[in-house]
Structure formats: structure tokens, C-alpha cells
Amino acid sequence: MSFDATNDTFSMTPEQKAVFADENSPVAMVGGFSLLPAVYHDEPRLAEAFKTGKGLRWSDHCNCMSCGVDRFFRPGYRAHLIAEWLPALDGVVEKLERGAKVADVGCGHGFSTRLMAEAFPNSDFIGIDYDEASIDCARAEISGARNLRYEVAKAQDFAGSGFDLVTMFDALHDMGDPVGAARHIRSAMKNDGTLMLVEPAAGDSLADNLNPVGRVYYAGSTHICLPTSLSQDVGLGLGAQAGEKRIAQVLRQGGFSQIGKPAASPFNMILEARP
Ligand SMILES: C[S@@+](CC[C@H](N)C(=O)[O-])C[C@H]1O[C@@H](n2cnc3c(N)ncnc32)[C@H](O)[C@@H]1O
């Protein structure tokens, strides 16, 4: 920010405004700053978790952590999900327009589920998350949509079947048993169904990820994603920078055979998986 002493005013460049002052901008980063107090708050518990290796459950983090995550990811979903990511999938928008059954697994505060439900009123959406407090927040924001509901459940054993589309936004790598989750999702989907996986942008090696976005994600992963995964059964600990190859391996182990990357943004990679 610059200060002009002649007229006593502060100003931002258009780029600074897009990052710091406009929450509707696709590159807004202010949500990340609301995550930081939660990480500092959790520091003693995280230090203990590093020693024991037992991790820290999502629900045991400071409760404003999930608010920060929600705020951090919203601008990207608002900018890309309906306009770019869903249209990049093979035949999915046509199904959603006709009327499809959709599950958004690991939905957190449910912003992604709500965006899709509002855009496709003929389809039915369920948002699923194992964190009760997040589902309470998601339910509080439903604006009378009749095609949307939220349930507390685990990705590895949620109820329901015959889904045309399952989505996961920045959630698979947080899970202790992502292979079990992928396997259950595959069994709950129709044979011509699609899994859309939105994961943090990442290359396949450490060297590929030593850039500003990768550094932010490694820091977030160490404090949030890895402890969450290690606190669950299996505790695979993929981390937010697992990369496309490793995620595709998990999906293949879960029973998916056709896996591609039809879209990407500076912060996310979009994987499409089919049985
Ligand atoms: C990084 S947050 C992403 C939340 C939301 N999808 C978003 O993009 O804002 C990861 C979410 O995965 C959920 N999660 C982690 N492990 C889970 C599991 N085994 N089953 C269901 N949800 C899980 C957490 O509770 C959390 O809400």
C-alpha cells in the first residue's frame, strides 16, 4: 500500500486490490489471513501432535480454522466452478441440466455444494462432511433451496447410491483413508458416473512445488492437512502437495480407471475420474 503525504491518503494498485481488498476477485487471499490466528491458537496442540504422531482431528482445531478455510477457497470456487470446471468434464453439465444426483464429499461449510445447487435447480445435491460444526454452518446458510441438504458422515461410508456426480473440493488429501474413500465413492456412483476432484495445485516433486503457491500450501498442509489425516484410521498423510501422479494412484487403487486433468487454476488442479 502507498501513502501520499500531499493529500493524506493511502492507495492500492489494482493488483493489490484484487488480492487484499476484493473478496469477489478470483485471486483474493484475505481468507488465508483469517486462517493464521487459528494456526497460532493451535500451536501447542500441533507441537504435541508432531511428537506423538497421532495428528489432530479437524474438530479439535480452533473453531475459526474451518471459517478461514471456507473464506480462503470461496473466491476460486465462485470464479471457476460453474463457468469452467464443471463444463470441462465430459457430459456432466448436460446431466446436471436434465436432473442428476450429486454428492459433495468433505463439503466443509458447503459453499461449493450451494453454488452447484443454485446453478442446477433440476438436480439434487447432498453435502457430506464428518465435522458436525461445519455441517451446522452449511445448514445455516441454506437459502430455502429445495434441492440441497447436508449430512454428517464419513467419506468412507456415507449413505446413498446411484450418484451421477461426486465432487470433492480440497478434501481427499485431508482424509486418513483416501483409498477407502475413493473405493466407497466408486461403489456409490452409477457405472457412467464421474468423480470431480479439486485438489491444491501441485507438481509431482518437491522441486516442482518450491514456488509461492506451493510454499503456502506446504505450510498449510503441515499445520492442517497432515495432522487431520494422521488423526484418522489408516493415516496415509498424503498432504496438500501430493501431486497428480500420487492422487491418480490413490484413485486407481479405489477402483477408478479413467483419470485425467481437464482444468487447472493458479491454486487448484481439477481431476476427472471415471470407473
Ligand atoms: C480443507 S477442508 C475443505 C472443505 C470444503 N470442501 C472447501 O473446499 O471449503 C477439508 C474437509 O474435509 C473434511 N474431512 C476430512 N476427513 C474427512 C472424512 N474422512 N470424511 C468426511 N469429511 C472429511 C473436513 O472436515 C473438512 O471439512
mmCIF file of C-alpha atoms and ligand atoms in Angstrom:
data_model
loop_
_atom_site.group_PDB
_atom_site.id
_atom_site.type_symbol
_atom_site.label_atom_id
_atom_site.label_comp_id
_atom_site.label_asym_id
_atom_site.label_seq_id
_atom_site.Cartn_x
_atom_site.Cartn_y
_atom_site.Cartn_z
ATOM 1 C CA MET A 1 0.000 0.000 0.000
ATOM 2 C CA SER A 2 1.273 3.514 -0.810
ATOM 3 C CA PHE A 3 0.848 6.691 1.225
ATOM 4 C CA ASP A 4 0.514 10.082 -0.454
ATOM 5 C CA ALA A 5 1.514 12.753 2.101
ATOM 6 C CA THR A 6 0.276 15.646 -0.063
ATOM 7 C CA ASN A 7 -3.378 14.662 0.272
ATOM 8 C CA ASP A 8 -3.025 12.345 3.273
ATOM 9 C CA THR A 9 -4.390 9.225 1.532
ATOM 10 C CA PHE A 10 -3.436 5.567 1.217
ATOM 11 C CA SER A 11 -3.905 3.738 -2.071
ATOM 12 C CA MET A 12 -3.545 0.271 -3.576
ATOM 13 C CA THR A 13 -2.552 -0.797 -7.060
ATOM 14 C CA PRO A 14 -5.246 -2.776 -8.982
ATOM 15 C CA GLU A 15 -3.199 -5.936 -8.273
ATOM 16 C CA GLN A 16 -3.083 -5.252 -4.516
ATOM 17 C CA LYS A 17 -6.824 -4.539 -4.524
ATOM 18 C CA ALA A 18 -7.513 -7.862 -6.272
ATOM 19 C CA VAL A 19 -5.518 -9.806 -3.680
ATOM 20 C CA PHE A 20 -6.319 -7.905 -0.471
ATOM 21 C CA ALA A 21 -9.474 -5.823 -0.844
ATOM 22 C CA ASP A 22 -11.916 -7.539 -3.197
ATOM 23 C CA GLU A 23 -13.318 -10.828 -1.866
ATOM 24 C CA ASN A 24 -15.044 -11.407 -5.226
ATOM 25 C CA SER A 25 -11.757 -11.335 -7.119
ATOM 26 C CA PRO A 26 -10.560 -14.805 -8.246
ATOM 27 C CA VAL A 27 -7.163 -14.134 -6.639
ATOM 28 C CA ALA A 28 -8.450 -12.829 -3.268
ATOM 29 C CA MET A 29 -6.147 -14.040 -0.491
ATOM 30 C CA VAL A 30 -7.635 -12.357 2.596
ATOM 31 C CA GLY A 31 -9.225 -15.642 3.699
ATOM 32 C CA GLY A 32 -5.727 -17.032 4.164
ATOM 33 C CA PHE A 33 -5.022 -14.324 6.715
ATOM 34 C CA SER A 34 -8.049 -15.326 8.780
ATOM 35 C CA LEU A 35 -6.586 -18.855 8.901
ATOM 36 C CA LEU A 36 -3.376 -17.690 10.563
ATOM 37 C CA PRO A 37 -4.823 -16.864 14.030
ATOM 38 C CA ALA A 38 -6.320 -20.365 14.123
ATOM 39 C CA VAL A 39 -2.925 -21.919 13.409
ATOM 40 C CA TYR A 40 -1.250 -19.843 16.156
ATOM 41 C CA HIS A 41 -4.058 -20.765 18.538
ATOM 42 C CA ASP A 42 -3.487 -24.470 17.835
ATOM 43 C CA GLU A 43 0.311 -24.311 18.095
ATOM 44 C CA PRO A 44 0.649 -26.120 21.480
ATOM 45 C CA ARG A 45 -1.635 -28.948 20.323
ATOM 46 C CA LEU A 46 0.167 -29.179 16.979
ATOM 47 C CA ALA A 47 3.562 -29.334 18.705
ATOM 48 C CA GLU A 48 2.246 -32.249 20.799
ATOM 49 C CA ALA A 49 0.817 -33.906 17.674
ATOM 50 C CA PHE A 50 4.222 -33.672 15.967
ATOM 51 C CA LYS A 51 5.772 -35.507 18.927
ATOM 52 C CA THR A 52 3.184 -38.265 19.212
ATOM 53 C CA GLY A 53 2.469 -38.663 15.503
ATOM 54 C CA LYS A 54 -1.212 -39.015 16.380
ATOM 55 C CA GLY A 55 -2.298 -35.941 14.425
ATOM 56 C CA LEU A 56 -5.085 -33.514 15.296
ATOM 57 C CA ARG A 57 -8.711 -34.091 14.313
ATOM 58 C CA TRP A 58 -10.420 -31.408 12.213
ATOM 59 C CA SER A 59 -12.921 -30.866 15.046
ATOM 60 C CA ASP A 60 -10.098 -30.348 17.586
ATOM 61 C CA HIS A 61 -8.634 -27.368 15.742
ATOM 62 C CA CYS A 62 -9.637 -23.865 16.820
ATOM 63 C CA ASN A 63 -13.214 -23.477 15.547
ATOM 64 C CA CYS A 64 -12.382 -20.460 13.369
ATOM 65 C CA MET A 65 -9.989 -22.625 11.320
ATOM 66 C CA SER A 66 -12.796 -24.036 9.179
ATOM 67 C CA CYS A 67 -14.150 -20.479 8.729
ATOM 68 C CA GLY A 68 -10.741 -19.411 7.380
ATOM 69 C CA VAL A 69 -10.595 -22.423 5.025
ATOM 70 C CA ASP A 70 -14.078 -21.590 3.748
ATOM 71 C CA ARG A 71 -13.166 -17.943 3.216
ATOM 72 C CA PHE A 72 -9.853 -18.817 1.536
ATOM 73 C CA PHE A 73 -11.392 -21.131 -1.081
ATOM 74 C CA ARG A 74 -14.645 -19.288 -1.861
ATOM 75 C CA PRO A 75 -13.231 -16.790 -4.408
ATOM 76 C CA GLY A 76 -11.739 -19.573 -6.549
ATOM 77 C CA TYR A 77 -14.936 -21.629 -6.492
ATOM 78 C CA ARG A 78 -17.056 -18.557 -7.276
ATOM 79 C CA ALA A 79 -14.824 -17.689 -10.244
ATOM 80 C CA HIS A 80 -14.230 -21.137 -11.745
ATOM 81 C CA LEU A 81 -16.610 -23.882 -10.612
ATOM 82 C CA ILE A 82 -19.747 -23.219 -12.673
ATOM 83 C CA ALA A 83 -18.101 -21.317 -15.529
ATOM 84 C CA GLU A 84 -15.044 -23.520 -16.150
ATOM 85 C CA TRP A 85 -14.545 -26.640 -14.037
ATOM 86 C CA LEU A 86 -17.915 -28.391 -14.500
ATOM 87 C CA PRO A 87 -18.041 -27.598 -18.251
ATOM 88 C CA ALA A 88 -14.558 -29.135 -18.596
ATOM 89 C CA LEU A 89 -15.955 -32.556 -17.549
ATOM 90 C CA ASP A 90 -17.252 -34.967 -20.173
ATOM 91 C CA GLY A 91 -21.066 -34.644 -20.474
ATOM 92 C CA VAL A 92 -21.595 -33.593 -16.843
ATOM 93 C CA VAL A 93 -23.264 -30.202 -17.384
ATOM 94 C CA GLU A 94 -25.853 -31.824 -19.698
ATOM 95 C CA LYS A 95 -26.695 -34.359 -16.965
ATOM 96 C CA LEU A 96 -26.911 -31.603 -14.330
ATOM 97 C CA GLU A 97 -29.261 -29.582 -16.523
ATOM 98 C CA ARG A 98 -31.525 -32.605 -17.108
ATOM 99 C CA GLY A 99 -31.520 -33.668 -13.446
ATOM 100 C CA ALA A 100 -28.719 -35.578 -11.717
ATOM 101 C CA LYS A 101 -27.922 -36.915 -8.258
ATOM 102 C CA VAL A 102 -24.823 -35.295 -6.779
ATOM 103 C CA ALA A 103 -22.783 -35.740 -3.588
ATOM 104 C CA ASP A 104 -20.182 -33.167 -2.479
ATOM 105 C CA VAL A 105 -17.944 -35.117 -0.094
ATOM 106 C CA GLY A 106 -15.856 -33.250 2.518
ATOM 107 C CA CYS A 107 -18.007 -30.192 1.779
ATOM 108 C CA GLY A 108 -16.980 -28.196 4.879
ATOM 109 C CA HIS A 109 -19.204 -25.115 5.137
ATOM 110 C CA GLY A 110 -20.863 -26.184 1.874
ATOM 111 C CA PHE A 111 -20.190 -23.189 -0.381
ATOM 112 C CA SER A 112 -19.325 -25.391 -3.380
ATOM 113 C CA THR A 113 -22.478 -27.504 -2.856
ATOM 114 C CA ARG A 114 -24.628 -24.376 -2.654
ATOM 115 C CA LEU A 115 -23.135 -22.848 -5.811
ATOM 116 C CA MET A 116 -23.924 -26.018 -7.770
ATOM 117 C CA ALA A 117 -27.426 -26.401 -6.297
ATOM 118 C CA GLU A 118 -28.300 -22.823 -7.247
ATOM 119 C CA ALA A 119 -26.912 -23.238 -10.782
ATOM 120 C CA PHE A 120 -28.681 -26.561 -11.463
ATOM 121 C CA PRO A 121 -32.190 -26.491 -9.942
ATOM 122 C CA ASN A 122 -33.254 -29.783 -11.653
ATOM 123 C CA SER A 123 -30.538 -31.755 -9.822
ATOM 124 C CA ASP A 124 -30.401 -32.953 -6.202
ATOM 125 C CA PHE A 125 -27.372 -32.218 -4.067
ATOM 126 C CA ILE A 126 -26.141 -33.571 -0.772
ATOM 127 C CA GLY A 127 -23.136 -32.106 1.032
ATOM 128 C CA ILE A 128 -21.332 -34.567 3.309
ATOM 129 C CA ASP A 129 -18.691 -33.899 5.958
ATOM 130 C CA TYR A 130 -17.568 -35.711 9.097
ATOM 131 C CA ASP A 131 -17.248 -32.426 11.022
ATOM 132 C CA GLU A 132 -20.541 -31.591 12.757
ATOM 133 C CA ALA A 133 -19.687 -27.931 13.334
ATOM 134 C CA SER A 134 -19.003 -27.432 9.605
ATOM 135 C CA ILE A 135 -22.317 -29.053 8.671
ATOM 136 C CA ASP A 136 -24.105 -26.777 11.181
ATOM 137 C CA CYS A 137 -22.559 -23.755 9.388
ATOM 138 C CA ALA A 138 -23.512 -25.172 5.979
ATOM 139 C CA ARG A 139 -27.127 -25.739 7.070
ATOM 140 C CA ALA A 140 -27.341 -22.208 8.486
ATOM 141 C CA GLU A 141 -26.616 -20.791 5.015
ATOM 142 C CA ILE A 142 -29.200 -22.773 3.016
ATOM 143 C CA SER A 143 -31.421 -20.148 1.473
ATOM 144 C CA GLY A 144 -34.598 -22.173 1.021
ATOM 145 C CA ALA A 145 -33.066 -24.335 -1.736
ATOM 146 C CA ARG A 146 -35.272 -27.430 -2.064
ATOM 147 C CA ASN A 147 -32.639 -29.423 -3.965
ATOM 148 C CA LEU A 148 -29.925 -29.212 -1.275
ATOM 149 C CA ARG A 149 -29.266 -30.878 2.067
ATOM 150 C CA TYR A 150 -26.262 -31.617 4.241
ATOM 151 C CA GLU A 151 -25.397 -34.684 6.330
ATOM 152 C CA VAL A 152 -22.701 -35.518 8.869
ATOM 153 C CA ALA A 153 -20.962 -38.652 7.581
ATOM 154 C CA LYS A 154 -17.561 -40.032 6.703
ATOM 155 C CA ALA A 155 -16.333 -40.265 3.109
ATOM 156 C CA GLN A 156 -15.604 -43.962 3.628
ATOM 157 C CA ASP A 157 -19.187 -44.968 4.495
ATOM 158 C CA PHE A 158 -21.776 -42.256 3.767
ATOM 159 C CA ALA A 159 -25.272 -43.460 2.854
ATOM 160 C CA GLY A 160 -26.816 -43.338 -0.613
ATOM 161 C CA SER A 161 -26.170 -44.786 -4.054
ATOM 162 C CA GLY A 162 -26.714 -44.113 -7.745
ATOM 163 C CA PHE A 163 -24.816 -40.801 -7.814
ATOM 164 C CA ASP A 164 -24.190 -39.322 -11.264
ATOM 165 C CA LEU A 165 -21.541 -36.954 -9.955
ATOM 166 C CA VAL A 166 -19.437 -36.916 -6.802
ATOM 167 C CA THR A 167 -17.312 -33.866 -6.090
ATOM 168 C CA MET A 168 -14.538 -33.371 -3.558
ATOM 169 C CA PHE A 169 -13.093 -29.926 -3.017
ATOM 170 C CA ASP A 170 -9.715 -29.829 -1.286
ATOM 171 C CA ALA A 171 -10.701 -32.742 0.899
ATOM 172 C CA LEU A 172 -9.322 -36.093 -0.376
ATOM 173 C CA HIS A 173 -5.758 -35.399 0.776
ATOM 174 C CA ASP A 174 -7.061 -34.472 4.284
ATOM 175 C CA MET A 175 -8.560 -37.912 4.763
ATOM 176 C CA GLY A 176 -6.845 -40.669 6.709
ATOM 177 C CA ASP A 177 -8.021 -43.315 4.274
ATOM 178 C CA PRO A 178 -8.328 -41.684 0.856
ATOM 179 C CA VAL A 179 -8.197 -45.083 -0.874
ATOM 180 C CA GLY A 180 -11.135 -46.284 1.258
ATOM 181 C CA ALA A 181 -12.971 -43.040 0.473
ATOM 182 C CA ALA A 182 -12.372 -43.437 -3.280
ATOM 183 C CA ARG A 183 -13.492 -47.081 -3.105
ATOM 184 C CA HIS A 184 -16.715 -46.159 -1.290
ATOM 185 C CA ILE A 185 -17.413 -43.279 -3.697
ATOM 186 C CA ARG A 186 -16.916 -45.628 -6.649
ATOM 187 C CA SER A 187 -19.430 -48.083 -5.150
ATOM 188 C CA ALA A 188 -21.978 -45.286 -4.503
ATOM 189 C CA MET A 189 -21.741 -43.989 -8.100
ATOM 190 C CA LYS A 190 -23.512 -45.103 -11.248
ATOM 191 C CA ASN A 191 -21.275 -47.002 -13.693
ATOM 192 C CA ASP A 192 -21.272 -43.979 -16.013
ATOM 193 C CA GLY A 193 -20.793 -41.541 -13.120
ATOM 194 C CA THR A 194 -17.999 -39.005 -12.669
ATOM 195 C CA LEU A 195 -15.819 -38.063 -9.725
ATOM 196 C CA MET A 196 -14.567 -34.468 -9.887
ATOM 197 C CA LEU A 197 -11.634 -33.943 -7.612
ATOM 198 C CA VAL A 198 -10.482 -30.412 -6.859
ATOM 199 C CA GLU A 199 -7.071 -30.600 -5.225
ATOM 200 C CA PRO A 200 -4.454 -27.958 -4.441
ATOM 201 C CA ALA A 201 -2.268 -27.133 -7.446
ATOM 202 C CA ALA A 202 0.873 -29.251 -7.076
ATOM 203 C CA GLY A 203 3.620 -30.771 -9.157
ATOM 204 C CA ASP A 204 4.845 -34.320 -8.681
ATOM 205 C CA SER A 205 8.112 -33.470 -6.937
ATOM 206 C CA LEU A 206 9.319 -31.208 -4.127
ATOM 207 C CA ALA A 207 11.319 -29.164 -6.630
ATOM 208 C CA ASP A 208 8.155 -28.540 -8.690
ATOM 209 C CA ASN A 209 6.425 -27.091 -5.623
ATOM 210 C CA LEU A 210 9.048 -24.620 -4.429
ATOM 211 C CA ASN A 211 7.137 -21.615 -5.734
ATOM 212 C CA PRO A 212 4.971 -19.060 -3.849
ATOM 213 C CA VAL A 213 1.738 -21.114 -4.123
ATOM 214 C CA GLY A 214 3.499 -24.366 -3.188
ATOM 215 C CA ARG A 215 5.120 -22.735 -0.147
ATOM 216 C CA VAL A 216 1.733 -21.522 1.141
ATOM 217 C CA TYR A 217 0.279 -24.987 0.645
ATOM 218 C CA TYR A 218 3.213 -26.816 2.312
ATOM 219 C CA ALA A 219 2.792 -24.544 5.358
ATOM 220 C CA GLY A 220 -0.976 -25.089 5.448
ATOM 221 C CA SER A 221 -0.528 -28.810 4.913
ATOM 222 C CA THR A 222 1.924 -29.208 7.804
ATOM 223 C CA HIS A 223 -0.414 -27.437 10.227
ATOM 224 C CA ILE A 224 -3.816 -28.540 8.945
ATOM 225 C CA CYS A 225 -3.975 -31.306 6.319
ATOM 226 C CA LEU A 226 -1.326 -33.750 7.565
ATOM 227 C CA PRO A 227 -2.455 -33.671 11.231
ATOM 228 C CA THR A 228 -6.067 -34.200 10.088
ATOM 229 C CA SER A 229 -5.123 -37.252 8.028
ATOM 230 C CA LEU A 230 -2.848 -38.714 10.724
ATOM 231 C CA SER A 231 -5.674 -38.452 13.298
ATOM 232 C CA GLN A 232 -7.890 -40.823 11.275
ATOM 233 C CA ASP A 233 -7.807 -44.583 10.638
ATOM 234 C CA VAL A 234 -5.006 -45.599 8.200
ATOM 235 C CA GLY A 235 -3.442 -42.096 8.476
ATOM 236 C CA LEU A 236 -1.965 -42.087 4.964
ATOM 237 C CA GLY A 237 -0.867 -38.447 5.258
ATOM 238 C CA LEU A 238 -0.917 -37.543 1.566
ATOM 239 C CA GLY A 239 -0.518 -33.818 2.291
ATOM 240 C CA ALA A 240 -1.711 -30.904 0.199
ATOM 241 C CA GLN A 241 1.194 -31.205 -2.256
ATOM 242 C CA ALA A 242 0.804 -34.869 -3.178
ATOM 243 C CA GLY A 243 0.655 -34.049 -6.894
ATOM 244 C CA GLU A 244 -1.339 -35.501 -9.769
ATOM 245 C CA LYS A 245 0.574 -38.805 -10.103
ATOM 246 C CA ARG A 246 0.163 -39.754 -6.441
ATOM 247 C CA ILE A 247 -3.523 -38.748 -6.359
ATOM 248 C CA ALA A 248 -4.170 -40.746 -9.554
ATOM 249 C CA GLN A 249 -2.534 -43.778 -7.899
ATOM 250 C CA VAL A 250 -4.947 -43.443 -4.948
ATOM 251 C CA LEU A 251 -7.912 -43.192 -7.332
ATOM 252 C CA ARG A 252 -6.801 -46.280 -9.276
ATOM 253 C CA GLN A 253 -6.482 -48.221 -6.007
ATOM 254 C CA GLY A 254 -10.040 -47.080 -5.229
ATOM 255 C CA GLY A 255 -11.364 -48.597 -8.466
ATOM 256 C CA PHE A 256 -11.228 -45.736 -10.988
ATOM 257 C CA SER A 257 -9.552 -46.428 -14.328
ATOM 258 C CA GLN A 258 -10.008 -43.317 -16.472
ATOM 259 C CA ILE A 259 -8.284 -40.345 -14.853
ATOM 260 C CA GLY A 260 -7.480 -37.004 -16.446
ATOM 261 C CA LYS A 261 -6.809 -33.361 -15.597
ATOM 262 C CA PRO A 262 -9.283 -31.318 -17.676
ATOM 263 C CA ALA A 263 -8.761 -27.965 -15.914
ATOM 264 C CA ALA A 264 -6.496 -26.011 -13.586
ATOM 265 C CA SER A 265 -6.277 -22.615 -11.900
ATOM 266 C CA PRO A 266 -3.312 -20.952 -10.167
ATOM 267 C CA PHE A 267 -4.424 -22.563 -6.869
ATOM 268 C CA ASN A 268 -6.144 -25.799 -7.904
ATOM 269 C CA MET A 269 -5.929 -28.773 -10.235
ATOM 270 C CA ILE A 270 -9.143 -30.419 -11.368
ATOM 271 C CA LEU A 271 -9.061 -34.186 -11.849
ATOM 272 C CA GLU A 272 -11.837 -36.154 -13.554
ATOM 273 C CA ALA A 273 -12.130 -39.835 -12.659
ATOM 274 C CA ARG A 274 -14.444 -42.438 -14.134
ATOM 275 C CA PRO A 275 -14.880 -46.133 -13.317
HETATM 276 C C1 LIG B 1 -9.739 -28.309 3.552
HETATM 277 S S1 LIG B 1 -11.364 -28.666 4.071
HETATM 278 C C2 LIG B 1 -12.275 -28.320 2.602
HETATM 279 C C3 LIG B 1 -13.704 -28.003 2.890
HETATM 280 C C4 LIG B 1 -14.529 -27.601 1.665
HETATM 281 N N1 LIG B 1 -14.642 -28.684 0.706
HETATM 282 C C5 LIG B 1 -13.939 -26.382 0.999
HETATM 283 O O1 LIG B 1 -13.365 -26.530 -0.083
HETATM 284 O O2 LIG B 1 -14.036 -25.275 1.564
HETATM 285 C C6 LIG B 1 -11.386 -30.438 4.172
HETATM 286 C C7 LIG B 1 -12.704 -31.004 4.671
HETATM 287 O O3 LIG B 1 -12.633 -32.438 4.659
HETATM 288 C C8 LIG B 1 -13.357 -32.915 5.777
HETATM 289 N N2 LIG B 1 -12.921 -34.291 6.056
HETATM 290 C C9 LIG B 1 -11.693 -34.716 6.439
HETATM 291 N N3 LIG B 1 -11.689 -36.049 6.587
HETATM 292 C C10 LIG B 1 -12.939 -36.482 6.276
HETATM 293 C C11 LIG B 1 -13.541 -37.763 6.194
HETATM 294 N N4 LIG B 1 -12.846 -38.876 6.472
HETATM 295 N N5 LIG B 1 -14.839 -37.843 5.818
HETATM 296 C C12 LIG B 1 -15.553 -36.720 5.532
HETATM 297 N N6 LIG B 1 -15.033 -35.479 5.587
HETATM 298 C C13 LIG B 1 -13.727 -35.362 5.938
HETATM 299 C C14 LIG B 1 -13.028 -31.915 6.878
HETATM 300 O O4 LIG B 1 -13.956 -31.964 7.946
HETATM 301 C C15 LIG B 1 -13.055 -30.603 6.103
HETATM 302 O O5 LIG B 1 -14.315 -30.001 6.122
#
